[in-house]
Amino acid sequence: MFLRKAAVSLLRRVRLPSQSVSASASRPATATATAFPFSLSSKIKFPYHIGYGSSWSTGQADPPIWIILTGQAAIILGININPVLADDESIQTSSESDVQGANIVGLRKIEDGSVISNIHTSKWRIFTDNGRDYFLQGKLEEAETFFLSAIQEAKEGFGERDPHVASACNNLAELYRVKRAFDKAEPLYLEAINILEEAFSSEDIRVGVALHNLGQFYLVQRKLEEARMCYERALKIKGRVLGRGNLDYADTMYHLGTGWNSLDTVVAAEGLGLTLQSSGSLKEAQELLERCLDARKTLLPEDHIQIGANMLHIARVVMLNSNQLRRMHVSDAIAELDKAKGLLNNAIRIAWQVINKLKRQSKKQDYGVSGENGRDGHAALIILLQSLDSLGLLEINRKELLESGEKLLSTPEAKDAHFECISAYKEFATEMLMSDSREVKAEYLSCLKHLSSLIDAEGTKQYRGTTLQEFKDEIKRVEHDISSSKRRKN
């Protein structure tokens, strides 16, 4: 039906963020569900590409600044980091507790098809056991001596690139992490991962556990982007090989999920939610994003723009859930859309509040919105436009479900939402000195196209005093402006 074309057009507009991460943090080539990467990051930059590929940052005092998200997602951050020692040649997770209650995650026995036995392998075994014993007793100096010797004996007994060397490197790296000798630990972690990838494959479960360890290492240093990449790969490997119900997968999720009293944690958690969403794990993504929203409501004022952004993102996930339910469970699909509508209305309300507050401030100062207020206004305007645009799509889908597939002759709610988006741009973009923002114009253009498509599909010639041809002319003008802006930038 004609409304489906309009809905498809809006869905096609949704895009993944650029994947500018290193090859070591590879992503799946395709995603089973469309992601809406509207997330948070921890570094402050001015946006070059805002919209579905943009994100917030958490500044020193207050975090309302848009930035570019350089990867599909971040990770959940926590402080409770536990040592992870290699048991034998291993990579299986087996938990013990030391006197301080730390989880000691071992490694599964490497099935290399042969048993190498010589004086060096015997010493490696003894040194490894002694090092672990001292480590669990908190005697780190003695443990370091044995772990250093274990690496040397593993190289001489098994070979320089044998997985036993990887487990020995991992043990010493964990010790250095606990001692906070980070400069010594990192090359050992990386060496362990390289050896395991050579010996098995980059998607082997043993590599996943080693990446988990490296993620913890970066986590304790607050190196958010590096930790994100490691945990993303670890979760991808563990989820595929072990299944998401496996305790080892859950263990990685647990380490990602601590420290919710920090906005850094919320920033990272929302990013991980995007990764789960892009892989089709909508339930997990929604749970994570809802937890982010709960945390933000505790940490931020109730009308903070980040709360509105979070609601917008959850609404998009819920809309995807509804789309999956529409064939077999129509009533459930409608209920999901009703939930998403409530979230979008709240996001719109918060964005309006922020914009109106900034308008009042700018009038008192007798000049336009600038500086930090300008960034807040820029973010709020984009959230407002995106929320209204999404609301238009929601109204189309909801009416189709309610009409049980019959041809719809009119969609007043959808047209109203898109028209309000257009009106908001005209009212605020100029007044707040944002009419030349390419990112804001892109959202305005989207609303213009969707409203124009609906009017055209219904066979009408005008809407609220504006003719269809005038809408089409405005679309061409804005497209030209955006194209010219891109050329000037390049």
GROMACS .gro file of C-alpha atoms in nm:
model
  490
    1MET     CA    1   0.000   0.000   0.000
    2PHE     CA    2   0.104   0.359  -0.054
    3LEU     CA    3   0.178   0.424   0.311
    4ARG     CA    4   0.422   0.137   0.320
    5LYS     CA    5   0.637   0.318   0.064
    6ALA     CA    6   0.653   0.620   0.289
    7ALA     CA    7   0.750   0.404   0.585
    8VAL     CA    8   1.018   0.225   0.386
    9SER     CA    9   1.155   0.559   0.273
   10LEU     CA   10   1.195   0.670   0.632
   11LEU     CA   11   1.355   0.343   0.737
   12ARG     CA   12   1.606   0.363   0.453
   13ARG     CA   13   1.719   0.696   0.587
   14VAL     CA   14   1.838   0.536   0.908
   15ARG     CA   15   2.209   0.468   0.882
   16LEU     CA   16   2.485   0.312   1.083
   17PRO     CA   17   2.771   0.528   1.205
   18SER     CA   18   3.099   0.511   1.024
   19GLN     CA   19   3.308   0.219   1.136
   20SER     CA   20   3.636   0.393   1.184
   21VAL     CA   21   3.777   0.149   1.433
   22SER     CA   22   4.077  -0.069   1.380
   23ALA     CA   23   4.065  -0.407   1.217
   24SER     CA   24   4.118  -0.567   1.552
   25ALA     CA   25   3.770  -0.458   1.647
   26SER     CA   26   3.598  -0.598   1.342
   27ARG     CA   27   3.221  -0.586   1.306
   28PRO     CA   28   2.981  -0.814   1.125
   29ALA     CA   29   2.947  -0.718   0.763
   30THR     CA   30   2.569  -0.707   0.790
   31ALA     CA   31   2.322  -0.644   1.063
   32THR     CA   32   1.994  -0.822   1.116
   33ALA     CA   33   1.829  -0.510   1.249
   34THR     CA   34   1.870  -0.146   1.169
   35ALA     CA   35   2.064   0.044   1.429
   36PHE     CA   36   1.989   0.395   1.537
   37PRO     CA   37   2.327   0.509   1.669
   38PHE     CA   38   2.223   0.795   1.888
   39SER     CA   39   2.456   0.749   2.175
   40LEU     CA   40   2.705   0.899   2.409
   41SER     CA   41   3.080   0.922   2.408
   42SER     CA   42   3.330   1.066   2.646
   43LYS     CA   43   3.535   1.301   2.430
   44ILE     CA   44   3.420   1.647   2.337
   45LYS     CA   45   3.427   1.736   1.968
   46PHE     CA   46   3.216   1.952   1.746
   47PRO     CA   47   2.991   1.747   1.519
   48TYR     CA   48   3.048   1.711   1.148
   49HIS     CA   49   2.773   1.457   1.104
   50ILE     CA   50   2.491   1.473   1.350
   51GLY     CA   51   2.170   1.282   1.340
   52TYR     CA   52   2.145   0.909   1.364
   53GLY     CA   53   2.523   0.885   1.361
   54SER     CA   54   2.595   1.127   1.637
   55SER     CA   55   2.642   1.119   2.007
   56TRP     CA   56   2.682   1.308   2.328
   57SER     CA   57   2.990   1.361   2.533
   58THR     CA   58   3.036   1.392   2.904
   59GLY     CA   59   3.224   1.713   2.968
   60GLN     CA   60   3.395   1.810   3.288
   61ALA     CA   61   3.100   1.996   3.431
   62ASP     CA   62   2.801   1.905   3.220
   63PRO     CA   63   2.772   1.668   2.926
   64PRO     CA   64   2.529   1.820   2.678
   65ILE     CA   65   2.753   1.836   2.370
   66TRP     CA   66   2.710   1.649   2.041
   67ILE     CA   67   3.003   1.461   1.897
   68ILE     CA   68   3.085   1.203   1.636
   69LEU     CA   69   3.060   0.840   1.738
   70THR     CA   70   3.368   0.676   1.592
   71GLY     CA   71   3.240   0.321   1.624
   72GLN     CA   72   2.910   0.142   1.641
   73ALA     CA   73   2.906   0.141   2.015
   74ALA     CA   74   3.085   0.189   2.337
   75ILE     CA   75   3.085  -0.046   2.635
   76ILE     CA   76   2.951  -0.045   2.984
   77LEU     CA   77   3.219   0.062   3.224
   78GLY     CA   78   3.282  -0.063   3.574
   79ILE     CA   79   3.545  -0.037   3.843
   80ASN     CA   80   3.528  -0.382   4.004
   81ILE     CA   81   3.795  -0.549   3.795
   82ASN     CA   82   3.919  -0.894   3.889
   83PRO     CA   83   4.246  -1.070   3.799
   84VAL     CA   84   4.224  -1.329   3.523
   85LEU     CA   85   4.496  -1.593   3.538
   86ALA     CA   86   4.569  -1.862   3.283
   87ASP     CA   87   4.524  -2.212   3.418
   88ASP     CA   88   4.746  -2.458   3.238
   89GLU     CA   89   4.752  -2.390   2.870
   90SER     CA   90   4.405  -2.276   2.886
   91ILE     CA   91   4.116  -2.062   2.801
   92GLN     CA   92   3.824  -2.206   2.984
   93THR     CA   93   3.660  -2.000   3.253
   94SER     CA   94   3.683  -2.163   3.593
   95SER     CA   95   3.633  -1.952   3.902
   96GLU     CA   96   3.825  -1.958   4.224
   97SER     CA   97   3.842  -1.697   4.495
   98ASP     CA   98   4.152  -1.554   4.651
   99VAL     CA   99   4.162  -1.410   5.000
  100GLN     CA  100   4.029  -1.081   4.861
  101GLY     CA  101   3.736  -1.244   4.685
  102ALA     CA  102   3.864  -1.194   4.332
  103ASN     CA  103   3.740  -1.414   4.052
  104ILE     CA  104   4.029  -1.602   3.894
  105VAL     CA  105   3.929  -1.692   3.542
  106GLY     CA  106   4.140  -1.969   3.394
  107LEU     CA  107   4.197  -2.084   3.039
  108ARG     CA  108   4.069  -2.396   2.871
  109LYS     CA  109   4.324  -2.668   2.804
  110ILE     CA  110   4.472  -2.632   2.459
  111GLU     CA  111   4.410  -2.948   2.258
  112ASP     CA  112   4.717  -2.937   2.038
  113GLY     CA  113   4.711  -3.306   1.949
  114SER     CA  114   5.044  -3.379   2.112
  115VAL     CA  115   5.214  -3.370   2.448
  116ILE     CA  116   5.552  -3.201   2.463
  117SER     CA  117   5.754  -3.315   2.761
  118ASN     CA  118   6.103  -3.191   2.840
  119ILE     CA  119   6.289  -3.017   3.118
  120HIS     CA  120   6.159  -2.678   3.009
  121THR     CA  121   5.793  -2.779   2.999
  122SER     CA  122   5.827  -2.933   3.344
  123LYS     CA  123   5.978  -2.613   3.479
  124TRP     CA  124   5.707  -2.410   3.307
  125ARG     CA  125   5.442  -2.609   3.490
  126ILE     CA  126   5.611  -2.567   3.828
  127PHE     CA  127   5.679  -2.196   3.780
  128THR     CA  128   5.320  -2.135   3.668
  129ASP     CA  129   5.174  -2.314   3.971
  130ASN     CA  130   5.407  -2.136   4.212
  131GLY     CA  131   5.337  -1.799   4.053
  132ARG     CA  132   4.963  -1.852   4.083
  133ASP     CA  133   4.991  -1.960   4.445
  134TYR     CA  134   5.192  -1.652   4.539
  135PHE     CA  135   4.957  -1.430   4.342
  136LEU     CA  136   4.653  -1.561   4.528
  137GLN     CA  137   4.834  -1.496   4.855
  138GLY     CA  138   4.895  -1.136   4.752
  139LYS     CA  139   5.272  -1.188   4.730
  140LEU     CA  140   5.311  -1.012   4.398
  141GLU     CA  141   5.689  -0.977   4.390
  142GLU     CA  142   5.740  -1.351   4.432
  143ALA     CA  143   5.463  -1.422   4.180
  144GLU     CA  144   5.625  -1.190   3.926
  145THR     CA  145   5.955  -1.379   3.949
  146PHE     CA  146   5.786  -1.713   3.880
  147PHE     CA  147   5.568  -1.579   3.599
  148LEU     CA  148   5.871  -1.428   3.425
  149SER     CA  149   6.049  -1.762   3.448
  150ALA     CA  150   5.737  -1.943   3.321
  151ILE     CA  151   5.737  -1.735   3.003
  152GLN     CA  152   6.100  -1.820   2.931
  153GLU     CA  153   6.052  -2.191   2.997
  154ALA     CA  154   5.738  -2.199   2.780
  155LYS     CA  155   5.928  -2.045   2.489
  156GLU     CA  156   6.214  -2.291   2.521
  157GLY     CA  157   5.995  -2.594   2.585
  158PHE     CA  158   5.703  -2.538   2.348
  159GLY     CA  159   5.829  -2.280   2.099
  160GLU     CA  160   5.819  -1.901   2.073
  161ARG     CA  161   5.468  -1.886   1.921
  162ASP     CA  162   5.304  -2.170   2.110
  163PRO     CA  163   4.973  -2.103   2.293
  164HIS     CA  164   5.141  -2.202   2.621
  165VAL     CA  165   5.349  -1.886   2.580
  166ALA     CA  166   5.027  -1.689   2.536
  167SER     CA  167   4.888  -1.818   2.866
  168ALA     CA  168   5.217  -1.736   3.040
  169CYS     CA  169   5.211  -1.383   2.895
  170ASN     CA  170   4.853  -1.341   3.009
  171ASN     CA  171   4.941  -1.438   3.366
  172LEU     CA  172   5.222  -1.186   3.391
  173ALA     CA  173   5.009  -0.918   3.225
  174GLU     CA  174   4.735  -0.972   3.485
  175LEU     CA  175   4.988  -0.936   3.763
  176TYR     CA  176   5.118  -0.610   3.617
  177ARG     CA  177   4.762  -0.484   3.582
  178VAL     CA  178   4.697  -0.548   3.950
  179LYS     CA  179   5.024  -0.369   4.032
  180ARG     CA  180   4.917  -0.089   3.795
  181ALA     CA  181   5.234  -0.133   3.593
  182PHE     CA  182   5.032  -0.066   3.281
  183ASP     CA  183   5.326   0.001   3.049
  184LYS     CA  184   5.453  -0.350   3.117
  185ALA     CA  185   5.114  -0.519   3.098
  186GLU     CA  186   4.983  -0.398   2.762
  187PRO     CA  187   5.248  -0.554   2.533
  188LEU     CA  188   5.203  -0.886   2.713
  189TYR     CA  189   4.826  -0.883   2.659
  190LEU     CA  190   4.872  -0.800   2.293
  191GLU     CA  191   5.136  -1.069   2.248
  192ALA     CA  192   4.905  -1.328   2.404
  193ILE     CA  193   4.623  -1.234   2.167
  194ASN     CA  194   4.850  -1.239   1.861
  195ILE     CA  195   4.980  -1.586   1.945
  196LEU     CA  196   4.630  -1.723   2.003
  197GLU     CA  197   4.502  -1.575   1.677
  198GLU     CA  198   4.792  -1.735   1.489
  199ALA     CA  199   4.747  -2.071   1.660
  200PHE     CA  200   4.369  -2.092   1.631
  201SER     CA  201   4.177  -1.807   1.463
  202SER     CA  202   4.065  -1.454   1.537
  203GLU     CA  203   3.718  -1.590   1.619
  204ASP     CA  204   3.830  -1.867   1.855
  205ILE     CA  205   3.681  -1.868   2.205
  206ARG     CA  206   4.029  -1.850   2.357
  207VAL     CA  207   4.084  -1.523   2.175
  208GLY     CA  208   3.753  -1.404   2.316
  209VAL     CA  209   3.866  -1.466   2.673
  210ALA     CA  210   4.201  -1.296   2.608
  211LEU     CA  211   4.017  -0.995   2.468
  212HIS     CA  212   3.801  -0.991   2.780
  213ASN     CA  213   4.118  -0.965   2.987
  214LEU     CA  214   4.256  -0.685   2.771
  215GLY     CA  215   3.924  -0.504   2.798
  216GLN     CA  216   3.951  -0.512   3.177
  217PHE     CA  217   4.303  -0.375   3.149
  218TYR     CA  218   4.188  -0.076   2.944
  219LEU     CA  219   3.882  -0.035   3.162
  220VAL     CA  220   4.075   0.027   3.482
  221GLN     CA  221   4.268   0.301   3.300
  222ARG     CA  222   3.945   0.458   3.172
  223LYS     CA  223   4.057   0.409   2.812
  224LEU     CA  224   3.699   0.387   2.697
  225GLU     CA  225   3.742   0.343   2.323
  226GLU     CA  226   4.007   0.072   2.354
  227ALA     CA  227   3.801  -0.111   2.615
  228ARG     CA  228   3.493  -0.085   2.398
  229MET     CA  229   3.662  -0.252   2.104
  230CYS     CA  230   3.794  -0.538   2.315
  231TYR     CA  231   3.466  -0.606   2.490
  232GLU     CA  232   3.271  -0.583   2.166
  233ARG     CA  233   3.487  -0.851   2.006
  234ALA     CA  234   3.481  -1.064   2.320
  235LEU     CA  235   3.102  -1.049   2.338
  236LYS     CA  236   3.068  -1.125   1.970
  237ILE     CA  237   3.288  -1.434   1.997
  238LYS     CA  238   3.140  -1.561   2.324
  239GLY     CA  239   2.784  -1.498   2.213
  240ARG     CA  240   2.834  -1.691   1.890
  241VAL     CA  241   3.040  -1.980   2.024
  242LEU     CA  242   2.891  -2.025   2.371
  243GLY     CA  243   2.547  -1.869   2.337
  244ARG     CA  244   2.415  -1.570   2.524
  245GLY     CA  245   2.284  -1.788   2.804
  246ASN     CA  246   2.633  -1.913   2.885
  247LEU     CA  247   2.787  -1.807   3.216
  248ASP     CA  248   3.106  -1.689   3.045
  249TYR     CA  249   2.907  -1.456   2.820
  250ALA     CA  250   2.717  -1.338   3.126
  251ASP     CA  251   3.048  -1.282   3.306
  252THR     CA  252   3.163  -1.042   3.037
  253MET     CA  253   2.828  -0.864   3.053
  254TYR     CA  254   2.864  -0.843   3.431
  255HIS     CA  255   3.204  -0.678   3.405
  256LEU     CA  256   3.055  -0.434   3.157
  257GLY     CA  257   2.762  -0.352   3.381
  258THR     CA  258   2.908  -0.211   3.702
  259GLY     CA  259   2.950   0.146   3.813
  260TRP     CA  260   2.611   0.294   3.721
  261ASN     CA  261   2.663   0.598   3.940
  262SER     CA  262   2.886   0.747   3.671
  263LEU     CA  263   2.781   0.917   3.347
  264ASP     CA  264   3.083   0.754   3.183
  265THR     CA  265   2.921   0.419   3.253
  266VAL     CA  266   2.592   0.535   3.103
  267VAL     CA  267   2.772   0.671   2.797
  268ALA     CA  268   2.946   0.341   2.740
  269ALA     CA  269   2.640   0.130   2.818
  270GLU     CA  270   2.431   0.310   2.562
  271GLY     CA  271   2.698   0.243   2.304
  272LEU     CA  272   2.694  -0.128   2.382
  273GLY     CA  273   2.318  -0.118   2.345
  274LEU     CA  274   2.369   0.008   1.991
  275THR     CA  275   2.599  -0.281   1.914
  276LEU     CA  276   2.344  -0.531   2.045
  277GLN     CA  277   2.073  -0.360   1.845
  278SER     CA  278   2.272  -0.364   1.522
  279SER     CA  279   2.326  -0.739   1.564
  280GLY     CA  280   1.953  -0.795   1.605
  281SER     CA  281   1.956  -0.843   1.983
  282LEU     CA  282   1.669  -0.603   2.038
  283LYS     CA  283   1.562  -0.738   2.376
  284GLU     CA  284   1.910  -0.702   2.523
  285ALA     CA  285   1.952  -0.361   2.361
  286GLN     CA  286   1.624  -0.236   2.504
  287GLU     CA  287   1.704  -0.361   2.853
  288LEU     CA  288   2.041  -0.188   2.844
  289LEU     CA  289   1.902   0.140   2.713
  290GLU     CA  290   1.626   0.137   2.973
  291ARG     CA  291   1.888   0.089   3.241
  292CYS     CA  292   2.074   0.388   3.099
  293LEU     CA  293   1.755   0.591   3.122
  294ASP     CA  294   1.703   0.493   3.486
  295ALA     CA  295   2.060   0.594   3.567
  296ARG     CA  296   2.028   0.928   3.390
  297LYS     CA  297   1.707   1.005   3.578
  298THR     CA  298   1.906   0.958   3.898
  299LEU     CA  299   2.212   1.153   3.788
  300LEU     CA  300   2.056   1.437   3.587
  301PRO     CA  301   1.766   1.683   3.616
  302GLU     CA  302   1.438   1.538   3.493
  303ASP     CA  303   1.425   1.770   3.191
  304HIS     CA  304   1.788   1.723   3.086
  305ILE     CA  305   1.829   1.687   2.712
  306GLN     CA  306   2.023   1.361   2.751
  307ILE     CA  307   1.712   1.204   2.903
  308GLY     CA  308   1.516   1.308   2.597
  309ALA     CA  309   1.781   1.162   2.370
  310ASN     CA  310   1.776   0.835   2.565
  311MET     CA  311   1.397   0.815   2.531
  312LEU     CA  312   1.422   0.872   2.157
  313HIS     CA  313   1.666   0.588   2.124
  314ILE     CA  314   1.454   0.344   2.326
  315ALA     CA  315   1.152   0.441   2.117
  316ARG     CA  316   1.335   0.342   1.800
  317VAL     CA  317   1.424   0.002   1.942
  318VAL     CA  318   1.064  -0.051   2.052
  319MET     CA  319   0.948   0.040   1.700
  320LEU     CA  320   1.177  -0.229   1.562
  321ASN     CA  321   1.028  -0.475   1.811
  322SER     CA  322   0.683  -0.383   1.687
  323ASN     CA  323   0.789  -0.441   1.329
  324GLN     CA  324   0.897  -0.795   1.417
  325LEU     CA  325   0.564  -0.866   1.588
  326ARG     CA  326   0.330  -0.724   1.325
  327ARG     CA  327   0.285  -1.043   1.121
  328MET     CA  328   0.191  -1.283   1.400
  329HIS     CA  329   0.099  -1.071   1.703
  330VAL     CA  330  -0.080  -0.758   1.588
  331SER     CA  331  -0.210  -0.660   1.932
  332ASP     CA  332   0.140  -0.687   2.079
  333ALA     CA  333   0.281  -0.484   1.790
  334ILE     CA  334   0.026  -0.209   1.855
  335ALA     CA  335   0.109  -0.212   2.227
  336GLU     CA  336   0.477  -0.167   2.143
  337LEU     CA  337   0.396   0.130   1.920
  338ASP     CA  338   0.189   0.284   2.199
  339LYS     CA  339   0.489   0.252   2.430
  340ALA     CA  340   0.718   0.406   2.169
  341LYS     CA  341   0.473   0.692   2.117
  342GLY     CA  342   0.482   0.775   2.486
  343LEU     CA  343   0.861   0.784   2.477
  344LEU     CA  344   0.868   1.002   2.167
  345ASN     CA  345   0.617   1.245   2.315
  346ASN     CA  346   0.833   1.278   2.626
  347ALA     CA  347   1.145   1.330   2.414
  348ILE     CA  348   0.961   1.601   2.220
  349ARG     CA  349   0.842   1.766   2.541
  350ILE     CA  350   1.194   1.776   2.688
  351ALA     CA  351   1.345   1.909   2.366
  352TRP     CA  352   1.081   2.186   2.354
  353GLN     CA  353   1.158   2.280   2.714
  354VAL     CA  354   1.531   2.307   2.647
  355ILE     CA  355   1.480   2.511   2.331
  356ASN     CA  356   1.232   2.751   2.492
  357LYS     CA  357   1.463   2.800   2.790
  358LEU     CA  358   1.752   2.885   2.560
  359LYS     CA  359   1.530   3.122   2.362
  360ARG     CA  360   1.445   3.314   2.676
  361GLN     CA  361   1.811   3.335   2.772
  362SER     CA  362   1.914   3.460   2.428
  363LYS     CA  363   1.652   3.736   2.438
  364LYS     CA  364   1.785   3.860   2.770
  365GLN     CA  365   2.137   3.872   2.625
  366ASP     CA  366   2.026   4.045   2.303
  367TYR     CA  367   2.221   3.808   2.082
  368GLY     CA  368   2.181   3.459   1.947
  369VAL     CA  369   2.254   3.138   2.124
  370SER     CA  370   2.626   3.063   2.131
  371GLY     CA  371   2.891   2.869   2.317
  372GLU     CA  372   2.774   2.582   2.537
  373ASN     CA  373   2.413   2.699   2.514
  374GLY     CA  374   2.448   2.689   2.138
  375ARG     CA  375   2.562   2.330   2.150
  376ASP     CA  376   2.274   2.242   2.381
  377GLY     CA  377   2.031   2.412   2.147
  378HIS     CA  378   2.179   2.238   1.846
  379ALA     CA  379   2.138   1.902   2.017
  380ALA     CA  380   1.787   1.977   2.139
  381LEU     CA  381   1.673   2.090   1.795
  382ILE     CA  382   1.803   1.774   1.631
  383ILE     CA  383   1.638   1.556   1.896
  384LEU     CA  384   1.313   1.744   1.842
  385LEU     CA  385   1.323   1.705   1.464
  386GLN     CA  386   1.421   1.338   1.480
  387SER     CA  387   1.153   1.260   1.738
  388LEU     CA  388   0.881   1.426   1.531
  389ASP     CA  389   1.002   1.248   1.218
  390SER     CA  390   0.998   0.913   1.398
  391LEU     CA  391   0.652   0.991   1.534
  392GLY     CA  392   0.529   1.033   1.178
  393LEU     CA  393   0.653   0.686   1.086
  394LEU     CA  394   0.500   0.543   1.401
  395GLU     CA  395   0.158   0.688   1.318
  396ILE     CA  396   0.170   0.531   0.972
  397ASN     CA  397   0.254   0.188   1.110
  398ARG     CA  398   0.001   0.213   1.392
  399LYS     CA  399  -0.285   0.305   1.163
  400GLU     CA  400  -0.201   0.024   0.924
  401LEU     CA  401  -0.209  -0.225   1.211
  402LEU     CA  402  -0.539  -0.088   1.340
  403GLU     CA  403  -0.693  -0.101   0.992
  404SER     CA  404  -0.579  -0.465   0.949
  405GLY     CA  405  -0.399  -0.406   0.623
  406GLU     CA  406  -0.677  -0.213   0.448
  407LYS     CA  407  -0.576   0.072   0.222
  408LEU     CA  408  -0.548   0.390   0.422
  409LEU     CA  409  -0.689   0.700   0.260
  410SER     CA  410  -0.561   0.949   0.512
  411THR     CA  411  -0.292   0.977   0.776
  412PRO     CA  412  -0.357   1.307   0.954
  413GLU     CA  413  -0.149   1.219   1.262
  414ALA     CA  414   0.156   1.133   1.052
  415LYS     CA  415   0.123   1.448   0.842
  416ASP     CA  416   0.079   1.659   1.154
  417ALA     CA  417   0.401   1.518   1.305
  418HIS     CA  418   0.605   1.586   0.991
  419PHE     CA  419   0.454   1.933   0.952
  420GLU     CA  420   0.535   2.016   1.314
  421CYS     CA  421   0.893   1.907   1.241
  422ILE     CA  422   0.905   2.149   0.947
  423SER     CA  423   0.751   2.429   1.153
  424ALA     CA  424   0.998   2.374   1.437
  425TYR     CA  425   1.288   2.411   1.196
  426LYS     CA  426   1.150   2.733   1.050
  427GLU     CA  427   1.077   2.879   1.392
  428PHE     CA  428   1.393   2.789   1.578
  429ALA     CA  429   1.671   2.726   1.328
  430THR     CA  430   1.687   3.089   1.218
  431GLU     CA  431   1.619   3.236   1.561
  432MET     CA  432   1.892   3.022   1.720
  433LEU     CA  433   2.138   3.084   1.433
  434MET     CA  434   2.127   2.720   1.321
  435SER     CA  435   1.959   2.746   0.982
  436ASP     CA  436   2.294   2.690   0.808
  437SER     CA  437   2.378   2.378   1.007
  438ARG     CA  438   2.405   2.092   0.761
  439GLU     CA  439   2.301   1.842   1.026
  440VAL     CA  440   1.989   2.038   1.119
  441LYS     CA  441   1.904   2.087   0.752
  442ALA     CA  442   1.931   1.712   0.694
  443GLU     CA  443   1.660   1.649   0.954
  444TYR     CA  444   1.446   1.925   0.804
  445LEU     CA  445   1.490   1.771   0.459
  446SER     CA  446   1.381   1.431   0.588
  447CYS     CA  447   1.056   1.575   0.725
  448LEU     CA  448   0.993   1.761   0.400
  449LYS     CA  449   1.035   1.445   0.196
  450HIS     CA  450   0.814   1.234   0.417
  451LEU     CA  451   0.533   1.488   0.428
  452SER     CA  452   0.559   1.542   0.053
  453SER     CA  453   0.538   1.165  -0.006
  454LEU     CA  454   0.227   1.135   0.210
  455ILE     CA  455   0.054   1.427   0.039
  456ASP     CA  456   0.144   1.291  -0.304
  457ALA     CA  457   0.029   0.938  -0.217
  458GLU     CA  458  -0.307   1.065  -0.095
  459GLY     CA  459  -0.360   1.254  -0.420
  460THR     CA  460  -0.401   1.593  -0.256
  461LYS     CA  461  -0.243   1.909  -0.389
  462GLN     CA  462  -0.173   2.103  -0.073
  463TYR     CA  463  -0.148   2.083   0.304
  464ARG     CA  464  -0.208   2.366   0.549
  465GLY     CA  465  -0.186   2.629   0.281
  466THR     CA  466   0.131   2.497   0.115
  467THR     CA  467   0.103   2.328  -0.223
  468LEU     CA  468   0.270   2.000  -0.307
  469GLN     CA  469   0.480   2.176  -0.570
  470GLU     CA  470   0.603   2.426  -0.311
  471PHE     CA  471   0.712   2.139  -0.087
  472LYS     CA  472   0.897   1.980  -0.379
  473ASP     CA  473   1.067   2.308  -0.466
  474GLU     CA  474   1.179   2.348  -0.106
  475ILE     CA  475   1.319   1.994  -0.109
  476LYS     CA  476   1.531   2.077  -0.415
  477ARG     CA  477   1.655   2.398  -0.255
  478VAL     CA  478   1.759   2.228   0.070
  479GLU     CA  479   1.923   1.940  -0.118
  480HIS     CA  480   2.125   2.194  -0.315
  481ASP     CA  481   2.227   2.376   0.004
  482ILE     CA  482   2.343   2.054   0.170
  483SER     CA  483   2.531   1.944  -0.141
  484SER     CA  484   2.704   2.282  -0.168
  485SER     CA  485   2.798   2.268   0.199
  486LYS     CA  486   2.957   1.926   0.151
  487ARG     CA  487   3.159   2.048  -0.146
  488ARG     CA  488   3.285   2.350   0.048
  489LYS     CA  489   3.390   2.129   0.335
  490ASN     CA  490   3.578   1.894   0.102
   0.00000   0.00000   0.00000
